[in-house]
Coordinates of C-alpha atoms in Angstrom, one line a residue:
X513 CA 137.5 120.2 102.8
X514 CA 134.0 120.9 102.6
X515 CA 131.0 118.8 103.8
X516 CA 127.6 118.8 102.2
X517 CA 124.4 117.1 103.3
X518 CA 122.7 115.5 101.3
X519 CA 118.8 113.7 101.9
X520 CA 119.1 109.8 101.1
X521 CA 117.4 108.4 98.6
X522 CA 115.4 104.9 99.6
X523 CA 113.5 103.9 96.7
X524 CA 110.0 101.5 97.1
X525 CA 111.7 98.4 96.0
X526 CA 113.1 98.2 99.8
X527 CA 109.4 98.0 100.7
X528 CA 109.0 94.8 98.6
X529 CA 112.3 93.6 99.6
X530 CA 111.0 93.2 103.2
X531 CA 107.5 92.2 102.8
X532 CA 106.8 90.2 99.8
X533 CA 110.6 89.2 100.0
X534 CA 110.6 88.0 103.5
X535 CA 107.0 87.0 103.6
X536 CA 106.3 85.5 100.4
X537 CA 104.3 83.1 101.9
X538 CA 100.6 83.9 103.9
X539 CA 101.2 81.9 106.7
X540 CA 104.4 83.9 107.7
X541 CA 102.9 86.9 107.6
X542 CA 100.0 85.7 109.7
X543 CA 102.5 84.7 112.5
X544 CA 103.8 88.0 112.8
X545 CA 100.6 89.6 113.5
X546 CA 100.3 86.5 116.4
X547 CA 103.6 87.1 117.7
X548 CA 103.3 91.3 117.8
X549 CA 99.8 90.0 119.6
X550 CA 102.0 87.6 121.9
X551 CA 104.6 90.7 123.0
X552 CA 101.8 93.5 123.4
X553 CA 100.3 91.4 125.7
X554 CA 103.3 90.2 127.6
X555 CA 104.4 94.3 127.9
X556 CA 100.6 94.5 129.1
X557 CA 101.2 91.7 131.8
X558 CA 104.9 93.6 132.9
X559 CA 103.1 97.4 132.9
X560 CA 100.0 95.9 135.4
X561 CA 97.4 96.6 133.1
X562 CA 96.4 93.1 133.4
X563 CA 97.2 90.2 135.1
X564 CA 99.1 86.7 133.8
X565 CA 96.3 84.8 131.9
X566 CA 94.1 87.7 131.0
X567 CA 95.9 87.8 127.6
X568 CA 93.7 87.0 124.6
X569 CA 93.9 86.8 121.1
X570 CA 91.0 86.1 118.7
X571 CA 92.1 85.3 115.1
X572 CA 88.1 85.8 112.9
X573 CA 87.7 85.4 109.1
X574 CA 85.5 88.5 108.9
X575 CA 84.1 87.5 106.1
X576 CA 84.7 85.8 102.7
X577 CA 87.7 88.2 101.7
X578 CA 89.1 89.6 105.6
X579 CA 90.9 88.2 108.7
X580 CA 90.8 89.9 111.8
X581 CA 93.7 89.7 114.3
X582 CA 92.8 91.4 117.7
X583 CA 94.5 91.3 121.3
X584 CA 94.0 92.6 124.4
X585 CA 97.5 93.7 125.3
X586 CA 99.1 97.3 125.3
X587 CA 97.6 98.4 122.3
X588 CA 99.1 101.8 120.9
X589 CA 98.8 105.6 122.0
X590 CA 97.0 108.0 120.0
X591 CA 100.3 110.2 120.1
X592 CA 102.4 106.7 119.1
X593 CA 100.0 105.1 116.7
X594 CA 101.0 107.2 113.2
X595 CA 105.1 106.8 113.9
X596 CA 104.9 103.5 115.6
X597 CA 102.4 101.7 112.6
X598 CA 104.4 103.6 109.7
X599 CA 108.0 103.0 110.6
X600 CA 109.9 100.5 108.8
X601 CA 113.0 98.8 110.7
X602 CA 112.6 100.7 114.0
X603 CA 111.0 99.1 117.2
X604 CA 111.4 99.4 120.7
X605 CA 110.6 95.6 121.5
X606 CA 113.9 93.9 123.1
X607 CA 115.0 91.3 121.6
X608 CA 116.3 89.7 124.7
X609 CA 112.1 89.1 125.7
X610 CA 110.1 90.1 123.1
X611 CA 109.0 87.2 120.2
X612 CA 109.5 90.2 117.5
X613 CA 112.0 92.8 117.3
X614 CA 112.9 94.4 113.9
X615 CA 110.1 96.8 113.2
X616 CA 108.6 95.5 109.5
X617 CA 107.1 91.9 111.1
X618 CA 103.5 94.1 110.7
X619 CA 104.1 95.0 106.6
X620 CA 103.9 91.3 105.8
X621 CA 100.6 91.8 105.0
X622 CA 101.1 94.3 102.5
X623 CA 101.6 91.4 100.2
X624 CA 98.4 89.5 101.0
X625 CA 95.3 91.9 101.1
X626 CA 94.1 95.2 99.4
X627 CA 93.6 96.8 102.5
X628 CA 95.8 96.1 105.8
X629 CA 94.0 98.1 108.7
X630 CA 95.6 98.9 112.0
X631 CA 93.3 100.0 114.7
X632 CA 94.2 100.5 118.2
X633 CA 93.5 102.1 121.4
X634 CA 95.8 102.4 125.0
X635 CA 93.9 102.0 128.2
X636 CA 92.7 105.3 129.9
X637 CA 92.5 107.2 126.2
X638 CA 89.5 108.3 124.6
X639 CA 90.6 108.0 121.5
X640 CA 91.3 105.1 119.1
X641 CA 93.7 105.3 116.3
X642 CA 93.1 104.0 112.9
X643 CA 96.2 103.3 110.3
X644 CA 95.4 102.2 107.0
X645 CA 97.4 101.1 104.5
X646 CA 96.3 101.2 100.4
X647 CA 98.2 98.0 99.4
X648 CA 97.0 98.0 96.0
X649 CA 98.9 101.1 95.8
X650 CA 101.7 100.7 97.4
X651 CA 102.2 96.9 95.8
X652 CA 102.2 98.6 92.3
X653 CA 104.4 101.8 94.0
X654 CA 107.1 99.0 94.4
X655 CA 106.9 97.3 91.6
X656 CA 110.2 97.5 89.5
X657 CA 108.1 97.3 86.2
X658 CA 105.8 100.4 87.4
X659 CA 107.1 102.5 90.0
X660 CA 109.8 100.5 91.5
X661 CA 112.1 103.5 91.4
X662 CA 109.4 105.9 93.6
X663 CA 110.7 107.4 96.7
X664 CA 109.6 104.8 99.3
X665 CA 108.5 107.9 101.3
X666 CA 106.4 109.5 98.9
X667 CA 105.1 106.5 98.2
X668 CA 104.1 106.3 101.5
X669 CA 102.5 109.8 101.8
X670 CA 100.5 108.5 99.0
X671 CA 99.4 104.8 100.5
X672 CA 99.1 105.4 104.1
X673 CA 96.1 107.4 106.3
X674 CA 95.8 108.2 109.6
X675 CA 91.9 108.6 111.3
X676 CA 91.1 108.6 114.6
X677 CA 87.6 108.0 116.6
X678 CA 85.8 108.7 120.3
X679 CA 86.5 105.5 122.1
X680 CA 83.5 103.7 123.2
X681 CA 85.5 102.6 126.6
X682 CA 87.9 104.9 128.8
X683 CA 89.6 100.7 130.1
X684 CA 89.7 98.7 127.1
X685 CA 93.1 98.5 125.6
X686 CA 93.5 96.7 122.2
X687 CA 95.5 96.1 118.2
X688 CA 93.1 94.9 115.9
X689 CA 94.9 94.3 112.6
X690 CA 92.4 93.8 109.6
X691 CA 93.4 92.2 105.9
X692 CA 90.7 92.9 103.9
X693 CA 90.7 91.8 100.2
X694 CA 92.3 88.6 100.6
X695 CA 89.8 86.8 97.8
X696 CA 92.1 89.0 95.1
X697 CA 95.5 88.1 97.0
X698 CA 98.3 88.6 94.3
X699 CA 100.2 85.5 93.8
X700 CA 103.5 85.3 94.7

């Protein structure tokens, strides 16, 4: 008998599958981003970076065509931020406490926006993390009449950027998740 190994093939339909597919409507995908905001600042709360009522979140319509989602909880570690924002269908939440637990809750907005933004900083770094995803790109990447047979990874590579930035404050601790581009919102 003889084994081989072979790389798996995921193709960018699977992306669609669980944003447009399990999000199809705006509303949904704007809970998520409330209820990811809920458990960051609950974990915040359990950690002792702050204490039980210090928890905020601010939902702002940026301008005509963005909404802005920021909390205050845990936010994410520069070394974290790239694995943790680009993973599909892994998380570390537990289900038992944490509102969200799937790890894909955050790509609902893929099918809403042209840009979904991810910016976020842990307390005590000096750095903030910025993830960006094209969604444009990627929503024409997993369309089965375009590019629907893409390698959801290379698709990816393609539609996703990392950048990071000097933090203005060594304390503050923060997600800030930005859909820009919602005036041209595909419809669903």
């Amino acid at each position: 008998m003889s084994k081989t190994n072979a790389t798996p093939y995921i193709g960018s339909y699977v992306l669609e599958t669980l944003t447009t597919g399990m999000y199809g409507q705006s509303e949904n995908a704007l809970r998520e981003y409330v209820q990811n905001s809920f458990d960051s600042i609950r974990a915040a709360t359990r950690l002792g970076i702050m204490t039980k009522g210090q928890g905020r979140i601010d939902v702002t319509l940026a301008d005509s065509d963005a909404l802005v989602i920021r909390d205050n909880g845990v936010g994410i570690s520069t070394s974290a931020a790239w694995g943790t924002l680009t993973s599909i269908g892994a998380s570390k939440k537990d289900r038992t406490k944490d509102a969200g637990f799937r790890g894909i809750g955050r790509l609902a907005g893929i099918a809403f926006c042209k840009k979904l933004v991810f910016r976020t900083k842990a307390a005590e770094e000096l750095t903030e993390s910025t993830v960006t995803f094209d969604c444009v790109v990627l929503r024409e990447g997993m369309n089965p009449d375009t590019g629907g047979s893409l390698n959801l990874a290379d698709l990816l590579s393609k539609a996703v950027s990392l950048t990071t930035s000097k933090a203005t404050s060594r304390t503050e601790h923060f997600m800030e998740v930005t859909l820009s581009g919602l005036d041209e919102a595909p419809a669903i």
